[in-house]
Structures are given as C-alpha cells and as structure tokens.
GROMACS .gro file of C-alpha atoms in nm:
model
  344
    1MET     CA    1   0.000   0.000   0.000
    2SER     CA    2   0.138   0.341  -0.093
    3ALA     CA    3   0.037   0.697  -0.020
    4GLU     CA    4  -0.081   0.718  -0.380
    5ASN     CA    5  -0.342   0.447  -0.328
    6SER     CA    6  -0.435   0.494   0.037
    7ASP     CA    7  -0.781   0.567   0.178
    8GLY     CA    8  -0.889   0.923   0.243
    9ASN     CA    9  -0.704   1.066  -0.058
   10ILE     CA   10  -0.401   1.164   0.149
   11SER     CA   11  -0.209   1.170  -0.177
   12VAL     CA   12  -0.391   1.489  -0.279
   13PRO     CA   13  -0.211   1.726  -0.037
   14LEU     CA   14   0.118   1.551  -0.120
   15ARG     CA   15   0.055   1.598  -0.491
   16ASN     CA   16  -0.025   1.963  -0.432
   17LEU     CA   17   0.295   1.999  -0.229
   18LEU     CA   18   0.498   1.837  -0.506
   19ASN     CA   19   0.353   2.062  -0.776
   20SER     CA   20   0.404   2.373  -0.563
   21ALA     CA   21   0.763   2.273  -0.479
   22HIS     CA   22   0.836   2.235  -0.851
   23CYS     CA   23   0.693   2.582  -0.919
   24VAL     CA   24   0.897   2.741  -0.640
   25ARG     CA   25   1.212   2.567  -0.762
   26ASP     CA   26   1.159   2.688  -1.119
   27ARG     CA   27   1.102   3.046  -1.004
   28VAL     CA   28   1.418   3.041  -0.794
   29ARG     CA   29   1.622   2.887  -1.076
   30ASP     CA   30   1.502   3.128  -1.346
   31GLY     CA   31   1.385   3.437  -1.157
   32GLU     CA   32   1.552   3.766  -1.070
   33SER     CA   33   1.633   3.897  -0.724
   34ASN     CA   34   1.457   4.189  -0.561
   35GLU     CA   35   1.674   4.499  -0.576
   36SER     CA   36   1.653   4.696  -0.252
   37ASP     CA   37   1.661   5.074  -0.242
   38GLY     CA   38   1.798   5.077   0.112
   39ALA     CA   39   2.119   4.943   0.259
   40PHE     CA   40   2.149   4.566   0.246
   41ASN     CA   41   2.267   4.385   0.559
   42LEU     CA   42   2.459   4.079   0.439
   43ALA     CA   43   2.515   3.940   0.790
   44ASN     CA   44   2.143   3.960   0.866
   45PHE     CA   45   2.068   3.788   0.535
   46TRP     CA   46   2.289   3.493   0.625
   47ASP     CA   47   2.137   3.457   0.971
   48THR     CA   48   1.786   3.455   0.829
   49LEU     CA   49   1.878   3.225   0.541
   50ASN     CA   50   2.037   2.969   0.774
   51GLN     CA   51   1.723   2.969   0.991
   52ALA     CA   52   1.509   2.912   0.681
   53VAL     CA   53   1.730   2.625   0.567
   54MET     CA   54   1.715   2.464   0.910
   55ALA     CA   55   1.334   2.488   0.903
   56VAL     CA   56   1.318   2.308   0.566
   57SER     CA   57   1.545   2.033   0.697
   58GLN     CA   58   1.322   1.986   1.003
   59GLU     CA   59   1.000   1.980   0.801
   60ALA     CA   60   1.145   1.728   0.556
   61THR     CA   61   1.244   1.507   0.849
   62LYS     CA   62   0.894   1.526   1.000
   63LEU     CA   63   0.738   1.444   0.664
   64SER     CA   64   0.967   1.147   0.610
   65LEU     CA   65   0.910   1.009   0.961
   66ALA     CA   66   0.530   1.042   0.927
   67PHE     CA   67   0.537   0.813   0.624
   68SER     CA   68   0.812   0.578   0.743
   69LYS     CA   69   0.582   0.310   0.887
   70PRO     CA   70   0.213   0.228   0.932
   71PRO     CA   71  -0.032   0.358   1.027
   72LEU     CA   72  -0.057   0.633   0.768
   73PRO     CA   73  -0.123   0.984   0.893
   74SER     CA   74  -0.480   1.099   0.849
   75GLN     CA   75  -0.578   1.326   0.564
   76GLN     CA   76  -0.596   1.617   0.809
   77ASP     CA   77  -0.247   1.542   0.947
   78THR     CA   78  -0.111   1.502   0.595
   79GLU     CA   79  -0.256   1.838   0.499
   80LYS     CA   80  -0.088   1.998   0.802
   81LEU     CA   81   0.246   1.834   0.717
   82ALA     CA   82   0.221   1.944   0.354
   83GLU     CA   83   0.124   2.296   0.458
   84SER     CA   84   0.411   2.338   0.704
   85THR     CA   85   0.660   2.194   0.453
   86MET     CA   86   0.528   2.428   0.186
   87LYS     CA   87   0.558   2.724   0.422
   88SER     CA   88   0.922   2.638   0.493
   89ILE     CA   89   1.023   2.620   0.127
   90LEU     CA   90   0.834   2.941   0.047
   91THR     CA   91   1.020   3.114   0.329
   92LEU     CA   92   1.352   2.981   0.199
   93SER     CA   93   1.282   3.107  -0.152
   94MET     CA   94   1.166   3.445  -0.019
   95VAL     CA   95   1.487   3.491   0.182
   96TYR     CA   96   1.694   3.393  -0.122
   97TYR     CA   97   1.519   3.667  -0.319
   98TRP     CA   98   1.641   3.921  -0.065
   99LEU     CA   99   1.994   3.881  -0.198
  100PRO     CA  100   2.035   4.147  -0.469
  101LYS     CA  101   2.264   4.124  -0.768
  102SER     CA  102   2.441   4.431  -0.632
  103GLN     CA  103   2.605   4.199  -0.377
  104GLY     CA  104   2.772   4.017  -0.666
  105VAL     CA  105   2.649   3.783  -0.937
  106SER     CA  106   2.894   3.506  -0.846
  107LEU     CA  107   2.769   3.499  -0.486
  108ARG     CA  108   2.406   3.502  -0.593
  109ARG     CA  109   2.457   3.214  -0.837
  110GLN     CA  110   2.606   2.993  -0.569
  111VAL     CA  111   2.328   3.073  -0.319
  112ARG     CA  112   2.071   3.015  -0.594
  113ASP     CA  113   2.219   2.677  -0.689
  114ALA     CA  114   2.226   2.567  -0.324
  115THR     CA  115   1.863   2.675  -0.279
  116VAL     CA  116   1.757   2.486  -0.592
  117ASP     CA  117   1.934   2.175  -0.459
  118VAL     CA  118   1.725   2.192  -0.139
  119LEU     CA  119   1.401   2.239  -0.334
  120ASP     CA  120   1.493   1.951  -0.565
  121GLY     CA  121   1.565   1.732  -0.262
  122VAL     CA  122   1.224   1.806  -0.106
  123SER     CA  123   1.052   1.731  -0.439
  124GLN     CA  124   1.232   1.397  -0.469
  125LEU     CA  125   1.136   1.306  -0.112
  126VAL     CA  126   0.767   1.376  -0.178
  127GLU     CA  127   0.781   1.175  -0.501
  128VAL     CA  128   0.929   0.877  -0.316
  129ILE     CA  129   0.668   0.898  -0.040
  130LEU     CA  130   0.395   0.900  -0.302
  131SER     CA  131   0.530   0.591  -0.476
  132SER     CA  132   0.683   0.379  -0.197
  133PRO     CA  133   0.518   0.091  -0.007
  134LEU     CA  134   0.458   0.176   0.357
  135GLN     CA  135   0.526  -0.156   0.525
  136SER     CA  136   0.870  -0.024   0.618
  137LEU     CA  137   1.101   0.270   0.561
  138SER     CA  138   1.239   0.218   0.211
  139GLN     CA  139   1.603   0.264   0.124
  140GLU     CA  140   1.499   0.516  -0.140
  141GLN     CA  141   1.316   0.722   0.122
  142LEU     CA  142   1.619   0.712   0.351
  143THR     CA  143   1.839   0.821   0.062
  144THR     CA  144   1.618   1.110  -0.045
  145THR     CA  145   1.579   1.230   0.315
  146GLY     CA  146   1.959   1.225   0.339
  147THR     CA  147   1.975   1.421   0.014
  148VAL     CA  148   1.766   1.700   0.167
  149TRP     CA  149   1.991   1.705   0.475
  150SER     CA  150   2.306   1.719   0.260
  151ALA     CA  151   2.162   2.000   0.046
  152CYS     CA  152   2.081   2.196   0.364
  153ASP     CA  153   2.422   2.125   0.516
  154GLN     CA  154   2.605   2.271   0.215
  155PHE     CA  155   2.485   2.622   0.310
  156ALA     CA  156   2.745   2.623   0.588
  157GLN     CA  157   3.017   2.594   0.321
  158LEU     CA  158   2.884   2.865   0.092
  159PRO     CA  159   3.098   3.178   0.039
  160LYS     CA  160   2.975   3.466   0.249
  161ASP     CA  161   3.054   3.748   0.006
  162ASN     CA  162   3.134   3.794  -0.362
  163LYS     CA  163   3.511   3.785  -0.313
  164ALA     CA  164   3.485   3.443  -0.147
  165ALA     CA  165   3.248   3.329  -0.423
  166VAL     CA  166   3.493   3.431  -0.696
  167LEU     CA  167   3.782   3.262  -0.512
  168MET     CA  168   3.575   2.943  -0.508
  169VAL     CA  169   3.523   2.964  -0.885
  170LEU     CA  170   3.895   3.026  -0.944
  171SER     CA  171   3.996   2.736  -0.719
  172ALA     CA  172   3.762   2.497  -0.899
  173GLN     CA  173   3.893   2.602  -1.240
  174MET     CA  174   4.253   2.574  -1.125
  175GLY     CA  175   4.186   2.218  -1.010
  176VAL     CA  176   4.043   2.121  -1.349
  177VAL     CA  177   4.332   2.276  -1.544
  178LYS     CA  178   4.587   2.119  -1.310
  179ASP     CA  179   4.429   1.777  -1.371
  180ALA     CA  180   4.447   1.829  -1.749
  181LEU     CA  181   4.811   1.936  -1.721
  182GLU     CA  182   4.902   1.631  -1.514
  183GLU     CA  183   4.718   1.404  -1.757
  184ILE     CA  184   4.905   1.530  -2.062
  185GLU     CA  185   5.239   1.511  -1.875
  186GLN     CA  186   5.158   1.153  -1.773
  187ALA     CA  187   5.074   1.066  -2.133
  188LEU     CA  188   5.398   1.221  -2.256
  189SER     CA  189   5.598   1.009  -2.013
  190GLU     CA  190   5.414   0.684  -2.089
  191VAL     CA  191   5.296   0.675  -2.449
  192GLN     CA  192   5.551   0.495  -2.664
  193ASP     CA  193   5.556   0.335  -3.003
  194PRO     CA  194   5.368   0.008  -2.943
  195PHE     CA  195   5.608  -0.169  -3.175
  196ASN     CA  196   5.930  -0.038  -3.023
  197ASP     CA  197   6.024  -0.387  -2.904
  198ILE     CA  198   6.034  -0.522  -3.261
  199LEU     CA  199   6.389  -0.561  -3.387
  200ASP     CA  200   6.498  -0.327  -3.661
  201ASP     CA  201   6.590  -0.620  -3.889
  202ASP     CA  202   6.224  -0.727  -3.880
  203GLN     CA  203   6.143  -0.416  -4.079
  204ASP     CA  204   6.138  -0.427  -4.458
  205GLY     CA  205   6.400  -0.171  -4.551
  206ASP     CA  206   6.304   0.184  -4.461
  207GLU     CA  207   5.930   0.127  -4.462
  208PRO     CA  208   5.764   0.306  -4.170
  209ARG     CA  209   5.587   0.099  -3.913
  210GLY     CA  210   5.212   0.065  -3.945
  211ASN     CA  211   4.958   0.167  -3.685
  212GLN     CA  212   5.101   0.513  -3.642
  213ASP     CA  213   4.763   0.616  -3.499
  214THR     CA  214   4.873   0.485  -3.160
  215TYR     CA  215   5.191   0.682  -3.099
  216TRP     CA  216   5.344   1.024  -3.150
  217SER     CA  217   5.587   1.098  -3.430
  218ASP     CA  218   5.895   1.311  -3.367
  219LYS     CA  219   5.714   1.611  -3.516
  220ASP     CA  220   5.411   1.544  -3.295
  221ARG     CA  221   5.629   1.560  -2.986
  222LEU     CA  222   5.786   1.886  -3.103
  223VAL     CA  223   5.441   2.038  -3.157
  224ILE     CA  224   5.328   1.921  -2.814
  225GLY     CA  225   5.608   2.123  -2.649
  226PRO     CA  226   5.460   2.474  -2.698
  227CYS     CA  227   5.105   2.339  -2.653
  228HIS     CA  228   5.214   2.201  -2.318
  229GLY     CA  229   5.370   2.540  -2.247
  230LEU     CA  230   5.040   2.713  -2.319
  231ILE     CA  231   4.852   2.477  -2.082
  232LYS     CA  232   5.116   2.548  -1.815
  233ALA     CA  233   5.061   2.921  -1.875
  234SER     CA  234   4.687   2.865  -1.820
  235ALA     CA  235   4.755   2.697  -1.485
  236ALA     CA  236   5.000   2.972  -1.386
  237CYS     CA  237   4.750   3.242  -1.481
  238LEU     CA  238   4.482   3.087  -1.260
  239LYS     CA  239   4.722   3.041  -0.970
  240LYS     CA  240   4.843   3.401  -0.989
  241MET     CA  241   4.490   3.534  -1.032
  242LEU     CA  242   4.378   3.341  -0.724
  243SER     CA  243   4.652   3.496  -0.510
  244SER     CA  244   4.581   3.844  -0.652
  245VAL     CA  245   4.209   3.823  -0.573
  246LYS     CA  246   4.292   3.696  -0.223
  247ALA     CA  247   4.528   3.987  -0.163
  248ASN     CA  248   4.350   4.271  -0.344
  249GLY     CA  249   3.989   4.167  -0.405
  250ASP     CA  250   3.741   4.429  -0.283
  251VAL     CA  251   3.362   4.414  -0.249
  252THR     CA  252   3.293   4.764  -0.118
  253THR     CA  253   3.208   4.931  -0.451
  254PRO     CA  254   2.979   4.828  -0.739
  255LEU     CA  255   3.267   4.862  -0.986
  256ASN     CA  256   3.496   4.629  -0.793
  257LEU     CA  257   3.216   4.377  -0.741
  258SER     CA  258   3.150   4.381  -1.115
  259GLN     CA  259   3.520   4.335  -1.195
  260LEU     CA  260   3.537   4.029  -0.969
  261ASP     CA  261   3.234   3.882  -1.150
  262ASP     CA  262   3.401   3.949  -1.486
  263LEU     CA  263   3.710   3.759  -1.368
  264ALA     CA  264   3.497   3.465  -1.254
  265ASP     CA  265   3.304   3.453  -1.582
  266ILE     CA  266   3.607   3.464  -1.811
  267THR     CA  267   3.789   3.212  -1.593
  268LYS     CA  268   3.516   2.953  -1.652
  269GLU     CA  269   3.616   2.948  -2.020
  270ILE     CA  270   3.976   2.844  -1.951
  271SER     CA  271   3.926   2.479  -1.853
  272PRO     CA  272   3.711   2.394  -2.160
  273GLY     CA  273   3.975   2.559  -2.379
  274VAL     CA  274   4.251   2.360  -2.211
  275ASP     CA  275   4.050   2.037  -2.245
  276ASP     CA  276   3.988   2.099  -2.617
  277LEU     CA  277   4.359   2.153  -2.679
  278ALA     CA  278   4.469   1.858  -2.465
  279LEU     CA  279   4.229   1.617  -2.637
  280CYS     CA  280   4.348   1.701  -2.987
  281LEU     CA  281   4.711   1.634  -2.888
  282TYR     CA  282   4.655   1.259  -2.863
  283PRO     CA  283   4.759   1.047  -3.159
  284PRO     CA  284   4.671   1.052  -3.438
  285MET     CA  285   4.741   1.423  -3.419
  286ASP     CA  286   4.534   1.648  -3.643
  287TYR     CA  287   4.756   1.952  -3.695
  288SER     CA  288   4.474   2.175  -3.820
  289GLY     CA  289   4.274   2.095  -3.505
  290VAL     CA  290   4.578   2.160  -3.286
  291GLU     CA  291   4.643   2.495  -3.455
  292SER     CA  292   4.278   2.597  -3.421
  293ASN     CA  293   4.261   2.507  -3.050
  294VAL     CA  294   4.600   2.653  -2.961
  295THR     CA  295   4.495   2.979  -3.131
  296LYS     CA  296   4.164   2.987  -2.942
  297LEU     CA  297   4.327   2.917  -2.604
  298ALA     CA  298   4.597   3.179  -2.662
  299ALA     CA  299   4.335   3.440  -2.757
  300LEU     CA  300   4.134   3.353  -2.445
  301LEU     CA  301   4.438   3.382  -2.217
  302LYS     CA  302   4.526   3.719  -2.372
  303LYS     CA  303   4.170   3.834  -2.297
  304VAL     CA  304   4.192   3.704  -1.939
  305LEU     CA  305   4.521   3.884  -1.882
  306GLU     CA  306   4.378   4.207  -2.022
  307ILE     CA  307   4.078   4.187  -1.787
  308ILE     CA  308   4.314   4.126  -1.494
  309ARG     CA  309   4.538   4.415  -1.601
  310SER     CA  310   4.246   4.660  -1.606
  311SER     CA  311   4.092   4.542  -1.277
  312HIS     CA  312   4.149   4.657  -0.920
  313VAL     CA  313   4.320   4.326  -0.828
  314CYS     CA  314   4.620   4.416  -1.044
  315GLY     CA  315   4.875   4.624  -0.855
  316GLU     CA  316   5.236   4.697  -0.948
  317SER     CA  317   5.364   4.359  -0.835
  318GLU     CA  318   5.086   4.178  -1.023
  319LEU     CA  319   5.164   4.368  -1.340
  320ASN     CA  320   5.500   4.189  -1.365
  321TRP     CA  321   5.352   3.840  -1.390
  322VAL     CA  322   5.070   3.961  -1.617
  323GLN     CA  323   5.330   4.092  -1.862
  324PHE     CA  324   5.544   3.779  -1.828
  325LEU     CA  325   5.252   3.544  -1.898
  326ASP     CA  326   5.137   3.763  -2.186
  327GLY     CA  327   5.478   3.717  -2.347
  328ALA     CA  328   5.476   3.343  -2.271
  329VAL     CA  329   5.140   3.305  -2.446
  330ASP     CA  330   5.266   3.486  -2.757
  331HIS     CA  331   5.587   3.279  -2.760
  332ASN     CA  332   5.417   2.942  -2.730
  333LEU     CA  333   5.149   3.029  -2.986
  334GLN     CA  334   5.404   3.138  -3.246
  335LYS     CA  335   5.628   2.838  -3.179
  336ALA     CA  336   5.336   2.596  -3.214
  337LYS     CA  337   5.228   2.754  -3.542
  338ASP     CA  338   5.583   2.749  -3.682
  339LEU     CA  339   5.626   2.380  -3.597
  340ILE     CA  340   5.284   2.284  -3.738
  341GLN     CA  341   5.347   2.466  -4.066
  342GLN     CA  342   5.701   2.330  -4.099
  343ASP     CA  343   5.731   2.084  -4.391
  344SER     CA  344   5.356   2.111  -4.453
   0.00000   0.00000   0.00000
C-alpha cells in the first residue's frame, strides 16, 4: 500500500505539495532577485537564510518520519504536514530573493544553486513517499531524506561574500586545469611506439611501421612542447589570479564587485579551452585541429590577462607576472604555429 493508493485521498495534499515545490524551484532557478533601495545587511541575510534552511530540513524530516511506517497519517495530518513543509520552502525562496545582484552575481549564483538543490531534494522526497510501499522505511526514502539534509548542510560551506564566491570559482577552475596538465604530462611520459620492441631487422628496408595512430611521431612531440607550455601558462595564470584576488579583491564598490564577476566569468572558459587543446594532442594528431585550438586558447588567455590588467586586483607587483605570462602566451602560440606549418 502506498500513499498514492491509500484511503482518504491523502495523496492529494502531497501531490499539491509536489507541484508547488516544482513551481517554487523553477522560479528560484530562473527568476531575478529583488533589488533593494535601502542598505542591504549581508550578515542579517545569512542569519535569516540559515534559519530558513534549518526549518526546511526539520520539516522534511517530520514528513519522512510520518510516512516511514504504518499507520498512515490521516488526511488532516497530511494536509498539516504538507502545509508546514510548503511554508518552509516558500520562506527559503523568499529569503533567497532578498539577496540582490548588487552583492555580486557570483555569490548570488552559488546561493541560488544551493537553494535549488534543497528544493529539488524536497521534491524527490515527496515523489518517493507517493510511490513507496509503507510496510517499512524504504532505502529510497532514507536516501532522499539524506539528500535533503546534505543539500541543507552545504549552506554552511557557501561563500559569504562575492570575493569568497569568486575565489571558489577560481579554485575549482585551477583544479580542473591542473588535472588536465598532469594528464598530458603523464601521457607524454608513458605513451611509446607500441612496436618499439620489434627488432629493426624485422622491418622491410626503410618502410615506416604501421599503426602510427597509436603513438606520437617526432614532429608530434615537437608540436606538443609549446602546446604544453600554453597549458602550463593557463595553470600559472589561474594560480596568480587566485593569489591576486585573495590579496587585493574588494567588495565595497559596485565597480569592484563587477570586476570580480568578470574575472569569474572569463575564468570559466579556460578549462574547456585547455580540455579541447589537450584532447586534440593525442595520436593521431590532427595539426589543423591543434592549430585551431592553440589559437583559441591563446586568444582567451590574452583576454583574461587584459581583464586582470584593467581590474582593481592588479597592482604593481601583479603587473609583472601579467606581462610575463602575456609574453609566454605569444611565444608558445608562435612556436606551435611554426612547428605545425614546418614541412607542410
């Protein structure tokens, strides 16, 4: 017997709760914040938001426990549970809307995503309750209840201002680029000609070995050098940018907040560019693809460095590494192009 098929139509308030939760989630995911004319108190926002999150967690727990074993709650009790759960998620969404874009787009995105995760978790829990047998607490119900708790718990780890939010974006991107760099370096150290153990006198004269699709030629390895250099420049750029934002990032003016958001947005383009270049380096190497991707990544890095140079995070000491990396990008791009076009 499930809530869907039980006497007294207790599934109706649960269905209404599910539909309403979906609507609230969609509004949070796609809607705009309320811009306040007065001063915004960020500390007060976080206190109120954390209380709202805790309330959702508690209501989800009560709902799950009520449907964890027979007897089923009455229709009246179910309506009360659905109503109090709905009130908690409406309050959470309302508090989220307090956070204006003027506090930073990067911060707002991360709070929005965390809020959507909670609303998704509640929706999944209600769906499971509607479809699960009630003889005992199902594993799926335990899992979805835990999902709500985890989604609520992540609010404690959220950045508390836009500088912290941008640092989180930069750290994540640096991790992805570092992984790509390590992967290509590992491949360079391991990938060998699969037929290198065949004796030379087994070859017919000067005929090249077959199956060249599985290993790099001498020219391939030469071309990889400046491409590898460009990926290293990407990692260095992210590392230096991270330290510059830590040291100089400011959230006290609209201009500086906007500049931090610009840095976060452009940074998100680096790891896909690095991945595209790294993937086309594997044998068989397509030189036109390599040239296209190395050109795109170099242009992106030049744009990133220009945004850094014109932002408040770039002081005199930062200008030195910006100029150095700018030159390194130009050098590796030109070297890659020269090698690709050589003998072509």
